[in-house]
Amino acid sequence: MKFELLNGVKTYAPDSRKQLIDYAVTHHKIMVAVNAEKILHATEQSRAIINRNLGYPDGVGAVWAIQKKGHKSTVKIPGCELWLEVIKSYYTSKSFYLVGGKQAIIEATVTKLKKEFKGINICNYRNGYIKTEAEEQDLIDAIKTYKPDVVFVAMGSPKQELLMERIQKQHNAVYQGLGGSFDVYTGSVKRAPMWWVKNNLEWAYRLFKEPSRIKRQIHLVRFFFNLHLNRY
Protein backbone atom coordinates (compact mmCIF):
# COMPACT_ATOMS: atom_id res chain seq x y z
CA MET A 1 0.00 0.00 0.00
CA LYS A 2 1.36 3.40 -0.99
CA PHE A 3 1.82 6.39 1.29
CA GLU A 4 2.69 10.09 1.18
CA LEU A 5 4.54 12.42 3.55
CA LEU A 6 2.23 15.27 4.53
CA ASN A 7 4.22 17.85 6.47
CA GLY A 8 6.49 14.96 7.32
CA VAL A 9 3.60 12.75 8.49
CA LYS A 10 3.64 9.34 6.77
CA THR A 11 0.06 8.79 5.70
CA TYR A 12 -1.06 5.72 3.77
CA ALA A 13 -3.44 5.95 0.81
CA PRO A 14 -5.92 3.05 1.04
CA ASP A 15 -8.39 2.50 -1.80
CA SER A 16 -10.85 0.87 0.59
CA ARG A 17 -11.37 0.01 4.24
CA LYS A 18 -10.76 -3.64 3.43
CA GLN A 19 -7.36 -2.86 1.94
CA LEU A 20 -6.31 -0.99 5.07
CA ILE A 21 -7.62 -3.67 7.43
CA ASP A 22 -6.03 -6.52 5.48
CA TYR A 23 -2.69 -4.69 5.45
CA ALA A 24 -2.85 -4.01 9.20
CA VAL A 25 -3.78 -7.60 10.02
CA THR A 26 -1.15 -9.11 7.72
CA HIS A 27 1.64 -6.93 9.11
CA HIS A 28 0.43 -6.67 12.74
CA LYS A 29 0.32 -2.88 12.64
CA ILE A 30 -0.70 -0.18 15.07
CA MET A 31 -3.29 1.94 13.22
CA VAL A 32 -3.14 5.67 13.92
CA ALA A 33 -5.71 8.19 12.67
CA VAL A 34 -4.38 11.15 10.66
CA ASN A 35 -6.40 14.30 10.06
CA ALA A 36 -5.78 17.91 9.05
CA GLU A 37 -5.06 18.99 12.62
CA LYS A 38 -2.40 16.32 13.12
CA ILE A 39 -0.76 17.25 9.83
CA LEU A 40 -0.84 20.99 10.47
CA HIS A 41 0.40 20.78 14.08
CA ALA A 42 2.83 17.90 13.60
CA THR A 43 5.71 17.89 16.08
CA GLU A 44 8.87 15.82 16.14
CA GLN A 45 7.21 13.46 18.61
CA SER A 46 3.86 13.14 16.83
CA ARG A 47 5.54 12.57 13.45
CA ALA A 48 7.75 9.87 14.92
CA ILE A 49 4.79 8.07 16.52
CA ILE A 50 2.74 8.05 13.32
CA ASN A 51 5.69 7.26 11.07
CA ARG A 52 6.63 4.20 13.11
CA ASN A 53 3.13 2.84 12.63
CA LEU A 54 0.26 2.80 10.12
CA GLY A 55 -1.16 6.29 9.70
CA TYR A 56 -4.44 6.31 7.79
CA PRO A 57 -6.65 9.20 6.52
CA ASP A 58 -9.25 9.66 9.24
CA GLY A 59 -10.36 13.11 8.05
CA VAL A 60 -11.26 14.67 4.72
CA GLY A 61 -8.32 17.07 4.96
CA ALA A 62 -5.86 14.17 4.94
CA VAL A 63 -7.74 12.58 2.05
CA TRP A 64 -7.64 15.74 -0.05
CA ALA A 65 -3.91 16.16 0.64
CA ILE A 66 -3.21 12.58 -0.49
CA GLN A 67 -5.42 12.95 -3.55
CA LYS A 68 -3.50 16.08 -4.58
CA LYS A 69 -0.41 13.87 -4.61
CA GLY A 70 -2.06 11.74 -7.30
CA HIS A 71 -3.84 9.03 -5.29
CA LYS A 72 -7.31 9.85 -6.56
CA SER A 73 -8.96 6.69 -5.26
CA THR A 74 -7.96 7.24 -1.61
CA VAL A 75 -10.94 7.02 0.74
CA LYS A 76 -11.67 8.62 4.12
CA ILE A 77 -11.79 6.08 6.94
CA PRO A 78 -13.10 7.52 10.24
CA GLY A 79 -11.52 5.74 13.16
CA CYS A 80 -14.86 5.55 14.98
CA GLU A 81 -16.10 3.38 12.10
CA LEU A 82 -12.90 1.49 11.31
CA TRP A 83 -12.70 -0.48 14.56
CA LEU A 84 -16.22 -1.77 14.00
CA GLU A 85 -15.26 -2.78 10.46
CA VAL A 86 -12.35 -4.74 11.93
CA ILE A 87 -14.71 -6.51 14.30
CA LYS A 88 -17.26 -7.16 11.55
CA SER A 89 -14.55 -8.73 9.39
CA TYR A 90 -13.00 -10.94 12.07
CA TYR A 91 -15.35 -11.41 15.02
CA THR A 92 -15.93 -15.07 14.15
CA SER A 93 -12.24 -15.91 13.86
CA LYS A 94 -10.17 -13.57 16.06
CA SER A 95 -10.10 -12.52 19.71
CA PHE A 96 -10.29 -8.95 21.03
CA TYR A 97 -9.06 -7.02 24.05
CA LEU A 98 -10.57 -3.60 24.83
CA VAL A 99 -8.96 -0.84 26.90
CA GLY A 100 -10.32 2.64 27.57
CA GLY A 101 -13.10 4.88 28.81
CA LYS A 102 -14.82 5.00 32.16
CA GLN A 103 -15.81 1.70 33.75
CA ALA A 104 -19.49 2.19 32.88
CA ILE A 105 -18.61 3.02 29.26
CA ILE A 106 -16.33 0.03 28.69
CA GLU A 107 -18.90 -2.31 30.24
CA ALA A 108 -21.67 -0.85 28.05
CA THR A 109 -19.39 -1.21 25.01
CA VAL A 110 -18.73 -4.89 25.71
CA THR A 111 -22.41 -5.57 26.32
CA LYS A 112 -23.44 -3.93 23.06
CA LEU A 113 -20.72 -5.67 21.05
CA LYS A 114 -21.81 -9.07 22.37
CA LYS A 115 -25.37 -8.27 21.40
CA GLU A 116 -24.52 -7.05 17.88
CA PHE A 117 -21.81 -9.61 17.09
CA LYS A 118 -23.06 -12.96 18.35
CA GLY A 119 -20.22 -15.21 19.40
CA ILE A 120 -17.55 -12.47 19.47
CA ASN A 121 -14.53 -13.45 21.55
CA ILE A 122 -13.76 -10.51 23.83
CA CYS A 123 -11.14 -12.21 25.95
CA ASN A 124 -10.90 -9.34 28.43
CA TYR A 125 -11.30 -5.58 28.91
CA ARG A 126 -10.57 -2.77 31.34
CA ASN A 127 -11.17 0.97 31.73
CA GLY A 128 -8.67 3.58 30.56
CA TYR A 129 -7.61 4.87 33.96
CA ILE A 130 -4.09 3.49 34.20
CA LYS A 131 -2.32 5.69 36.71
CA THR A 132 0.77 3.77 37.75
CA GLU A 133 3.51 1.69 36.19
CA ALA A 134 2.24 -1.28 38.19
CA GLU A 135 -1.25 -0.94 36.67
CA GLU A 136 0.25 -0.73 33.18
CA GLN A 137 2.36 -3.81 33.83
CA ASP A 138 -0.72 -5.66 35.05
CA LEU A 139 -2.41 -4.79 31.74
CA ILE A 140 0.58 -5.96 29.71
CA ASP A 141 0.78 -9.19 31.70
CA ALA A 142 -2.94 -9.80 31.13
CA ILE A 143 -2.61 -9.24 27.39
CA LYS A 144 0.38 -11.61 27.27
CA THR A 145 -1.76 -14.19 29.08
CA TYR A 146 -4.89 -13.86 26.93
CA LYS A 147 -2.95 -13.37 23.65
CA PRO A 148 -5.66 -11.40 21.79
CA ASP A 149 -5.41 -11.01 18.03
CA VAL A 150 -6.68 -7.41 18.12
CA VAL A 151 -6.30 -4.77 20.83
CA PHE A 152 -8.32 -1.53 20.87
CA VAL A 153 -7.11 1.31 23.12
CA ALA A 154 -9.35 4.35 23.63
CA MET A 155 -7.42 6.90 25.67
CA GLY A 156 -6.62 9.82 23.35
CA SER A 157 -3.40 10.73 21.53
CA PRO A 158 -0.49 10.41 22.05
CA LYS A 159 -1.09 8.47 25.27
CA GLN A 160 -2.87 5.59 23.54
CA GLU A 161 -0.25 5.24 20.80
CA LEU A 162 2.66 5.22 23.25
CA LEU A 163 0.88 2.62 25.37
CA MET A 164 0.14 0.43 22.35
CA GLU A 165 3.79 0.55 21.32
CA ARG A 166 4.89 -0.57 24.79
CA ILE A 167 2.36 -3.40 24.77
CA GLN A 168 3.28 -4.51 21.26
CA LYS A 169 6.87 -5.06 22.34
CA GLN A 170 5.48 -7.76 24.63
CA HIS A 171 2.65 -9.09 22.46
CA ASN A 172 2.51 -8.93 18.67
CA ALA A 173 -1.03 -8.18 17.50
CA VAL A 174 -3.11 -5.67 15.55
CA TYR A 175 -3.71 -2.44 17.48
CA GLN A 176 -5.89 0.60 16.92
CA GLY A 177 -6.18 3.81 18.93
CA LEU A 178 -9.80 4.88 19.29
CA GLY A 179 -9.90 8.16 21.21
CA GLY A 180 -13.53 8.64 22.24
CA SER A 181 -15.02 5.93 20.01
CA PHE A 182 -16.45 3.91 22.89
CA ASP A 183 -18.40 6.99 24.00
CA VAL A 184 -19.79 7.41 20.49
CA TYR A 185 -20.60 3.71 20.14
CA THR A 186 -22.55 3.59 23.39
CA GLY A 187 -24.40 6.83 22.64
CA SER A 188 -22.98 8.82 25.54
CA VAL A 189 -21.50 11.21 22.95
CA LYS A 190 -23.56 12.00 19.87
CA ARG A 191 -21.90 11.95 16.46
CA ALA A 192 -23.02 14.25 13.66
CA PRO A 193 -26.08 13.04 11.68
CA MET A 194 -25.19 10.95 8.63
CA TRP A 195 -25.93 13.73 6.11
CA TRP A 196 -23.21 15.88 7.66
CA VAL A 197 -20.80 12.95 7.74
CA LYS A 198 -21.39 11.93 4.11
CA ASN A 199 -20.92 15.50 2.91
CA ASN A 200 -17.64 15.94 4.82
CA LEU A 201 -19.22 18.54 7.10
CA GLU A 202 -18.84 16.73 10.41
CA TRP A 203 -16.43 19.45 11.56
CA ALA A 204 -19.09 22.10 10.85
CA TYR A 205 -21.70 20.22 12.85
CA ARG A 206 -19.34 19.88 15.81
CA LEU A 207 -18.58 23.60 15.61
CA PHE A 208 -22.30 24.36 15.56
CA LYS A 209 -22.85 22.19 18.63
CA GLU A 210 -19.68 23.41 20.37
CA PRO A 211 -18.94 27.05 19.42
CA SER A 212 -15.94 27.00 21.76
CA ARG A 213 -14.16 24.86 19.13
CA ILE A 214 -13.79 27.95 16.89
CA LYS A 215 -10.18 28.49 17.99
CA ARG A 216 -9.28 24.99 16.80
CA GLN A 217 -11.27 25.27 13.59
CA ILE A 218 -9.59 28.53 12.58
CA HIS A 219 -6.32 26.61 12.25
CA LEU A 220 -7.97 24.41 9.62
CA VAL A 221 -8.31 27.46 7.37
CA ARG A 222 -4.51 27.67 7.37
CA PHE A 223 -4.31 23.95 6.55
CA PHE A 224 -6.54 24.27 3.48
CA PHE A 225 -4.69 27.44 2.40
CA ASN A 226 -1.39 25.54 2.57
CA LEU A 227 -3.00 22.63 0.74
CA HIS A 228 -4.16 24.95 -2.05
CA LEU A 229 -0.58 26.21 -2.40
CA ASN A 230 0.76 22.64 -2.58
CA ARG A 231 2.81 23.02 0.60
CA TYR A 232 2.18 19.45 1.73
Tab-separated table of C-alpha atoms in Angstrom:
chain	number	residue	atom	x	y	z
A	1	MET	CA	0.000	0.000	0.000
A	2	LYS	CA	1.357	3.402	-0.990
A	3	PHE	CA	1.817	6.393	1.287
A	4	GLU	CA	2.694	10.085	1.178
A	5	LEU	CA	4.539	12.419	3.548
A	6	LEU	CA	2.229	15.273	4.534
A	7	ASN	CA	4.225	17.855	6.471
A	8	GLY	CA	6.493	14.959	7.322
A	9	VAL	CA	3.604	12.747	8.493
A	10	LYS	CA	3.645	9.338	6.772
A	11	THR	CA	0.055	8.793	5.695
A	12	TYR	CA	-1.062	5.716	3.767
A	13	ALA	CA	-3.439	5.949	0.814
A	14	PRO	CA	-5.925	3.052	1.038
A	15	ASP	CA	-8.391	2.498	-1.803
A	16	SER	CA	-10.848	0.868	0.594
A	17	ARG	CA	-11.371	0.011	4.240
A	18	LYS	CA	-10.764	-3.642	3.431
A	19	GLN	CA	-7.360	-2.857	1.944
A	20	LEU	CA	-6.309	-0.985	5.074
A	21	ILE	CA	-7.619	-3.671	7.434
A	22	ASP	CA	-6.030	-6.518	5.475
A	23	TYR	CA	-2.694	-4.686	5.452
A	24	ALA	CA	-2.846	-4.011	9.200
A	25	VAL	CA	-3.776	-7.604	10.018
A	26	THR	CA	-1.151	-9.110	7.722
A	27	HIS	CA	1.644	-6.929	9.107
A	28	HIS	CA	0.434	-6.675	12.745
A	29	LYS	CA	0.322	-2.884	12.638
A	30	ILE	CA	-0.702	-0.181	15.065
A	31	MET	CA	-3.286	1.940	13.222
A	32	VAL	CA	-3.144	5.669	13.917
A	33	ALA	CA	-5.715	8.190	12.670
A	34	VAL	CA	-4.376	11.148	10.658
A	35	ASN	CA	-6.402	14.298	10.059
A	36	ALA	CA	-5.782	17.911	9.052
A	37	GLU	CA	-5.061	18.989	12.619
A	38	LYS	CA	-2.399	16.324	13.122
A	39	ILE	CA	-0.756	17.249	9.831
A	40	LEU	CA	-0.837	20.990	10.474
A	41	HIS	CA	0.400	20.784	14.077
A	42	ALA	CA	2.831	17.900	13.603
A	43	THR	CA	5.713	17.893	16.076
A	44	GLU	CA	8.867	15.823	16.135
A	45	GLN	CA	7.206	13.456	18.614
A	46	SER	CA	3.862	13.137	16.831
A	47	ARG	CA	5.537	12.571	13.451
A	48	ALA	CA	7.748	9.866	14.925
A	49	ILE	CA	4.792	8.072	16.519
A	50	ILE	CA	2.743	8.054	13.325
A	51	ASN	CA	5.689	7.258	11.067
A	52	ARG	CA	6.625	4.199	13.112
A	53	ASN	CA	3.129	2.838	12.627
A	54	LEU	CA	0.264	2.795	10.119
A	55	GLY	CA	-1.157	6.290	9.698
A	56	TYR	CA	-4.437	6.314	7.786
A	57	PRO	CA	-6.651	9.200	6.515
A	58	ASP	CA	-9.252	9.660	9.241
A	59	GLY	CA	-10.362	13.107	8.046
A	60	VAL	CA	-11.265	14.673	4.724
A	61	GLY	CA	-8.316	17.072	4.957
A	62	ALA	CA	-5.860	14.171	4.945
A	63	VAL	CA	-7.743	12.575	2.048
A	64	TRP	CA	-7.637	15.737	-0.051
A	65	ALA	CA	-3.913	16.164	0.642
A	66	ILE	CA	-3.213	12.580	-0.487
A	67	GLN	CA	-5.418	12.950	-3.546
A	68	LYS	CA	-3.499	16.076	-4.578
A	69	LYS	CA	-0.408	13.867	-4.614
A	70	GLY	CA	-2.062	11.741	-7.298
A	71	HIS	CA	-3.839	9.027	-5.292
A	72	LYS	CA	-7.312	9.855	-6.557
A	73	SER	CA	-8.962	6.689	-5.263
A	74	THR	CA	-7.961	7.241	-1.610
A	75	VAL	CA	-10.940	7.023	0.744
A	76	LYS	CA	-11.672	8.619	4.115
A	77	ILE	CA	-11.793	6.084	6.942
A	78	PRO	CA	-13.099	7.520	10.235
A	79	GLY	CA	-11.519	5.740	13.164
A	80	CYS	CA	-14.860	5.550	14.980
A	81	GLU	CA	-16.101	3.381	12.100
A	82	LEU	CA	-12.898	1.495	11.313
A	83	TRP	CA	-12.699	-0.476	14.560
A	84	LEU	CA	-16.223	-1.772	14.000
A	85	GLU	CA	-15.260	-2.781	10.459
A	86	VAL	CA	-12.353	-4.742	11.926
A	87	ILE	CA	-14.714	-6.514	14.304
A	88	LYS	CA	-17.259	-7.164	11.548
A	89	SER	CA	-14.552	-8.726	9.395
A	90	TYR	CA	-12.997	-10.935	12.070
A	91	TYR	CA	-15.346	-11.411	15.017
A	92	THR	CA	-15.933	-15.071	14.153
A	93	SER	CA	-12.237	-15.908	13.858
A	94	LYS	CA	-10.171	-13.574	16.063
A	95	SER	CA	-10.099	-12.516	19.709
A	96	PHE	CA	-10.291	-8.952	21.026
A	97	TYR	CA	-9.061	-7.017	24.048
A	98	LEU	CA	-10.573	-3.596	24.833
A	99	VAL	CA	-8.962	-0.840	26.895
A	100	GLY	CA	-10.322	2.639	27.569
A	101	GLY	CA	-13.098	4.875	28.807
A	102	LYS	CA	-14.824	5.005	32.162
A	103	GLN	CA	-15.810	1.699	33.746
A	104	ALA	CA	-19.488	2.185	32.881
A	105	ILE	CA	-18.610	3.017	29.261
A	106	ILE	CA	-16.333	0.034	28.686
A	107	GLU	CA	-18.899	-2.305	30.239
A	108	ALA	CA	-21.667	-0.851	28.052
A	109	THR	CA	-19.392	-1.210	25.014
A	110	VAL	CA	-18.731	-4.888	25.708
A	111	THR	CA	-22.412	-5.571	26.321
A	112	LYS	CA	-23.444	-3.926	23.057
A	113	LEU	CA	-20.718	-5.670	21.053
A	114	LYS	CA	-21.806	-9.072	22.368
A	115	LYS	CA	-25.374	-8.268	21.399
A	116	GLU	CA	-24.525	-7.047	17.883
A	117	PHE	CA	-21.814	-9.611	17.085
A	118	LYS	CA	-23.064	-12.961	18.346
A	119	GLY	CA	-20.219	-15.207	19.401
A	120	ILE	CA	-17.555	-12.475	19.469
A	121	ASN	CA	-14.534	-13.450	21.546
A	122	ILE	CA	-13.761	-10.507	23.833
A	123	CYS	CA	-11.138	-12.210	25.949
A	124	ASN	CA	-10.900	-9.336	28.430
A	125	TYR	CA	-11.298	-5.584	28.913
A	126	ARG	CA	-10.565	-2.772	31.343
A	127	ASN	CA	-11.167	0.973	31.728
A	128	GLY	CA	-8.675	3.579	30.556
A	129	TYR	CA	-7.613	4.871	33.955
A	130	ILE	CA	-4.090	3.489	34.199
A	131	LYS	CA	-2.323	5.695	36.709
A	132	THR	CA	0.772	3.775	37.754
A	133	GLU	CA	3.509	1.690	36.192
A	134	ALA	CA	2.240	-1.275	38.189
A	135	GLU	CA	-1.251	-0.944	36.669
A	136	GLU	CA	0.247	-0.725	33.181
A	137	GLN	CA	2.359	-3.805	33.829
A	138	ASP	CA	-0.724	-5.660	35.047
A	139	LEU	CA	-2.410	-4.795	31.738
A	140	ILE	CA	0.578	-5.959	29.714
A	141	ASP	CA	0.775	-9.194	31.697
A	142	ALA	CA	-2.937	-9.803	31.127
A	143	ILE	CA	-2.607	-9.240	27.390
A	144	LYS	CA	0.377	-11.608	27.274
A	145	THR	CA	-1.756	-14.189	29.081
A	146	TYR	CA	-4.890	-13.857	26.928
A	147	LYS	CA	-2.948	-13.374	23.653
A	148	PRO	CA	-5.665	-11.401	21.786
A	149	ASP	CA	-5.411	-11.008	18.027
A	150	VAL	CA	-6.679	-7.413	18.119
A	151	VAL	CA	-6.300	-4.768	20.827
A	152	PHE	CA	-8.315	-1.533	20.875
A	153	VAL	CA	-7.111	1.310	23.115
A	154	ALA	CA	-9.353	4.349	23.633
A	155	MET	CA	-7.417	6.896	25.666
A	156	GLY	CA	-6.616	9.823	23.350
A	157	SER	CA	-3.403	10.727	21.533
A	158	PRO	CA	-0.493	10.411	22.051
A	159	LYS	CA	-1.092	8.472	25.274
A	160	GLN	CA	-2.867	5.594	23.544
A	161	GLU	CA	-0.245	5.235	20.802
A	162	LEU	CA	2.664	5.216	23.246
A	163	LEU	CA	0.878	2.625	25.371
A	164	MET	CA	0.138	0.435	22.350
A	165	GLU	CA	3.791	0.551	21.324
A	166	ARG	CA	4.890	-0.571	24.793
A	167	ILE	CA	2.357	-3.396	24.767
A	168	GLN	CA	3.275	-4.511	21.262
A	169	LYS	CA	6.870	-5.063	22.338
A	170	GLN	CA	5.478	-7.760	24.633
A	171	HIS	CA	2.648	-9.087	22.460
A	172	ASN	CA	2.508	-8.931	18.672
A	173	ALA	CA	-1.027	-8.178	17.502
A	174	VAL	CA	-3.112	-5.668	15.554
A	175	TYR	CA	-3.713	-2.438	17.477
A	176	GLN	CA	-5.893	0.605	16.922
A	177	GLY	CA	-6.181	3.808	18.932
A	178	LEU	CA	-9.801	4.878	19.289
A	179	GLY	CA	-9.898	8.157	21.205
A	180	GLY	CA	-13.527	8.638	22.242
A	181	SER	CA	-15.015	5.931	20.010
A	182	PHE	CA	-16.455	3.907	22.891
A	183	ASP	CA	-18.395	6.989	24.001
A	184	VAL	CA	-19.793	7.409	20.490
A	185	TYR	CA	-20.604	3.711	20.135
A	186	THR	CA	-22.554	3.588	23.393
A	187	GLY	CA	-24.402	6.827	22.643
A	188	SER	CA	-22.975	8.825	25.538
A	189	VAL	CA	-21.498	11.214	22.953
A	190	LYS	CA	-23.562	11.999	19.867
A	191	ARG	CA	-21.896	11.949	16.464
A	192	ALA	CA	-23.023	14.251	13.664
A	193	PRO	CA	-26.079	13.037	11.681
A	194	MET	CA	-25.190	10.947	8.632
A	195	TRP	CA	-25.930	13.732	6.105
A	196	TRP	CA	-23.208	15.883	7.660
A	197	VAL	CA	-20.799	12.948	7.743
A	198	LYS	CA	-21.394	11.930	4.106
A	199	ASN	CA	-20.919	15.502	2.912
A	200	ASN	CA	-17.643	15.936	4.819
A	201	LEU	CA	-19.216	18.539	7.099
A	202	GLU	CA	-18.840	16.731	10.410
A	203	TRP	CA	-16.434	19.451	11.556
A	204	ALA	CA	-19.088	22.099	10.852
A	205	TYR	CA	-21.705	20.216	12.849
A	206	ARG	CA	-19.344	19.881	15.809
A	207	LEU	CA	-18.584	23.603	15.607
A	208	PHE	CA	-22.302	24.365	15.556
A	209	LYS	CA	-22.849	22.191	18.627
A	210	GLU	CA	-19.679	23.407	20.374
A	211	PRO	CA	-18.944	27.049	19.421
A	212	SER	CA	-15.940	26.997	21.755
A	213	ARG	CA	-14.157	24.865	19.126
A	214	ILE	CA	-13.795	27.946	16.887
A	215	LYS	CA	-10.181	28.494	17.989
A	216	ARG	CA	-9.278	24.994	16.798
A	217	GLN	CA	-11.271	25.273	13.588
A	218	ILE	CA	-9.586	28.531	12.580
A	219	HIS	CA	-6.324	26.608	12.249
A	220	LEU	CA	-7.973	24.412	9.624
A	221	VAL	CA	-8.310	27.458	7.366
A	222	ARG	CA	-4.509	27.667	7.370
A	223	PHE	CA	-4.305	23.953	6.550
A	224	PHE	CA	-6.538	24.274	3.476
A	225	PHE	CA	-4.691	27.442	2.405
A	226	ASN	CA	-1.394	25.545	2.567
A	227	LEU	CA	-2.997	22.628	0.741
A	228	HIS	CA	-4.159	24.952	-2.049
A	229	LEU	CA	-0.576	26.206	-2.395
A	230	ASN	CA	0.762	22.640	-2.579
A	231	ARG	CA	2.812	23.024	0.597
A	232	TYR	CA	2.179	19.450	1.726
